[in-house]
């Protein structure tokens, strides 16, 4: 699975391509296959996102999981303070495997 990530042009937030737009939740990510470069060019051209790139990922029972630790941290937040993650109210955050 190939997914796109980048940063929202207005807020700088980490975003993930859903197939029709951008989401703050990695679990909304769509598989872009070989179309990543074309989507990036279009989305950066209309100034929806910047610094976008394609990453490998996998859909698991827990949702979409980026393959590399850098993107997992971008998707879930800090690894040492579950209270600072992107979902701080998730009671299962302490059990996440980043």
mmCIF file of C-alpha atoms in Angstrom:
data_model
loop_
_atom_site.group_PDB
_atom_site.id
_atom_site.type_symbol
_atom_site.label_atom_id
_atom_site.label_comp_id
_atom_site.label_asym_id
_atom_site.label_seq_id
_atom_site.Cartn_x
_atom_site.Cartn_y
_atom_site.Cartn_z
ATOM 1 C CA UNK A 1 0.000 0.000 0.000
ATOM 2 C CA UNK A 2 1.288 3.464 -0.935
ATOM 3 C CA UNK A 3 -0.073 6.443 0.991
ATOM 4 C CA UNK A 4 0.571 10.186 0.818
ATOM 5 C CA UNK A 5 1.468 12.462 3.674
ATOM 6 C CA UNK A 6 2.334 16.120 3.790
ATOM 7 C CA UNK A 7 1.608 19.260 5.728
ATOM 8 C CA UNK A 8 -1.469 21.445 5.499
ATOM 9 C CA UNK A 9 -0.446 24.710 3.859
ATOM 10 C CA UNK A 10 -2.441 26.903 6.259
ATOM 11 C CA UNK A 11 -1.836 25.183 9.604
ATOM 12 C CA UNK A 12 1.273 23.068 9.094
ATOM 13 C CA UNK A 13 -0.572 20.037 10.483
ATOM 14 C CA UNK A 14 0.410 16.567 9.298
ATOM 15 C CA UNK A 15 -2.205 15.373 6.802
ATOM 16 C CA UNK A 16 -2.941 12.166 4.886
ATOM 17 C CA UNK A 17 -4.494 11.805 1.412
ATOM 18 C CA UNK A 18 -7.969 10.204 1.546
ATOM 19 C CA UNK A 19 -8.571 9.816 -2.159
ATOM 20 C CA UNK A 20 -10.609 13.032 -2.372
ATOM 21 C CA UNK A 21 -8.917 15.372 0.095
ATOM 22 C CA UNK A 22 -6.685 15.535 3.145
ATOM 23 C CA UNK A 23 -7.351 14.245 6.676
ATOM 24 C CA UNK A 24 -5.608 14.568 10.030
ATOM 25 C CA UNK A 25 -6.277 10.855 10.651
ATOM 26 C CA UNK A 26 -3.915 8.334 9.055
ATOM 27 C CA UNK A 27 -6.721 5.761 9.129
ATOM 28 C CA UNK A 28 -8.506 7.770 6.432
ATOM 29 C CA UNK A 29 -5.578 7.204 4.041
ATOM 30 C CA UNK A 30 -6.235 5.804 0.586
ATOM 31 C CA UNK A 31 -3.898 3.600 -1.411
ATOM 32 C CA UNK A 32 -2.557 5.767 -4.251
ATOM 33 C CA UNK A 33 -0.684 3.001 -6.045
ATOM 34 C CA UNK A 34 1.513 4.484 -8.766
ATOM 35 C CA UNK A 35 -0.410 7.796 -8.865
ATOM 36 C CA UNK A 36 1.324 9.494 -5.918
ATOM 37 C CA UNK A 37 3.508 11.862 -7.929
ATOM 38 C CA UNK A 38 0.567 13.113 -10.015
ATOM 39 C CA UNK A 39 -1.588 13.697 -6.927
ATOM 40 C CA UNK A 40 1.254 15.544 -5.183
ATOM 41 C CA UNK A 41 1.847 17.788 -8.203
ATOM 42 C CA UNK A 42 -1.856 18.659 -8.416
ATOM 43 C CA UNK A 43 -2.352 19.240 -4.672
ATOM 44 C CA UNK A 44 0.812 21.307 -4.255
ATOM 45 C CA UNK A 45 -0.124 23.237 -7.406
ATOM 46 C CA UNK A 46 -3.467 24.322 -5.953
ATOM 47 C CA UNK A 47 -1.731 25.011 -2.629
ATOM 48 C CA UNK A 48 -3.634 22.527 -0.480
ATOM 49 C CA UNK A 49 -0.499 20.884 0.898
ATOM 50 C CA UNK A 50 3.267 21.252 0.928
ATOM 51 C CA UNK A 51 6.209 18.874 1.371
ATOM 52 C CA UNK A 52 4.036 15.922 0.369
ATOM 53 C CA UNK A 53 5.583 12.533 -0.299
ATOM 54 C CA UNK A 54 4.642 8.882 -0.809
ATOM 55 C CA UNK A 55 5.240 6.357 1.974
ATOM 56 C CA UNK A 56 4.752 2.631 2.283
ATOM 57 C CA UNK A 57 2.007 1.504 4.605
ATOM 58 C CA UNK A 58 -0.223 -1.418 5.443
ATOM 59 C CA UNK A 59 -3.848 -1.763 6.445
ATOM 60 C CA UNK A 60 -4.056 -3.781 9.673
ATOM 61 C CA UNK A 61 -6.841 -4.652 12.084
ATOM 62 C CA UNK A 62 -5.956 -1.451 13.974
ATOM 63 C CA UNK A 63 -6.103 0.716 10.855
ATOM 64 C CA UNK A 64 -3.507 2.107 8.469
ATOM 65 C CA UNK A 65 0.066 1.718 9.709
ATOM 66 C CA UNK A 66 2.899 3.557 7.949
ATOM 67 C CA UNK A 67 5.894 1.264 7.490
ATOM 68 C CA UNK A 68 8.600 3.630 8.725
ATOM 69 C CA UNK A 69 8.902 4.869 12.328
ATOM 70 C CA UNK A 70 9.140 8.510 11.173
ATOM 71 C CA UNK A 71 5.696 8.354 9.573
ATOM 72 C CA UNK A 72 4.236 6.395 12.503
ATOM 73 C CA UNK A 73 5.341 9.209 14.822
ATOM 74 C CA UNK A 74 3.879 11.774 12.383
ATOM 75 C CA UNK A 75 0.616 9.795 12.411
ATOM 76 C CA UNK A 76 0.292 9.121 16.154
ATOM 77 C CA UNK A 77 2.404 11.711 17.924
ATOM 78 C CA UNK A 78 5.188 11.407 20.528
ATOM 79 C CA UNK A 79 6.308 7.946 21.604
ATOM 80 C CA UNK A 80 7.138 8.755 25.231
ATOM 81 C CA UNK A 81 4.078 10.695 26.416
ATOM 82 C CA UNK A 82 0.737 9.104 25.502
ATOM 83 C CA UNK A 83 -1.003 12.177 26.907
ATOM 84 C CA UNK A 84 0.561 14.243 24.095
ATOM 85 C CA UNK A 85 -0.466 11.929 21.249
ATOM 86 C CA UNK A 86 -2.895 13.017 18.568
ATOM 87 C CA UNK A 87 -5.603 11.081 20.439
ATOM 88 C CA UNK A 88 -4.842 11.857 24.107
ATOM 89 C CA UNK A 89 -8.243 10.708 25.318
ATOM 90 C CA UNK A 90 -7.765 7.213 23.856
ATOM 91 C CA UNK A 91 -7.609 4.937 26.934
ATOM 92 C CA UNK A 92 -5.670 2.385 24.862
ATOM 93 C CA UNK A 93 -2.893 4.860 23.916
ATOM 94 C CA UNK A 94 -0.495 3.347 26.452
ATOM 95 C CA UNK A 95 -0.718 0.041 24.560
ATOM 96 C CA UNK A 96 -0.019 1.455 21.094
ATOM 97 C CA UNK A 97 2.951 -0.090 19.341
ATOM 98 C CA UNK A 98 4.632 2.664 17.385
#
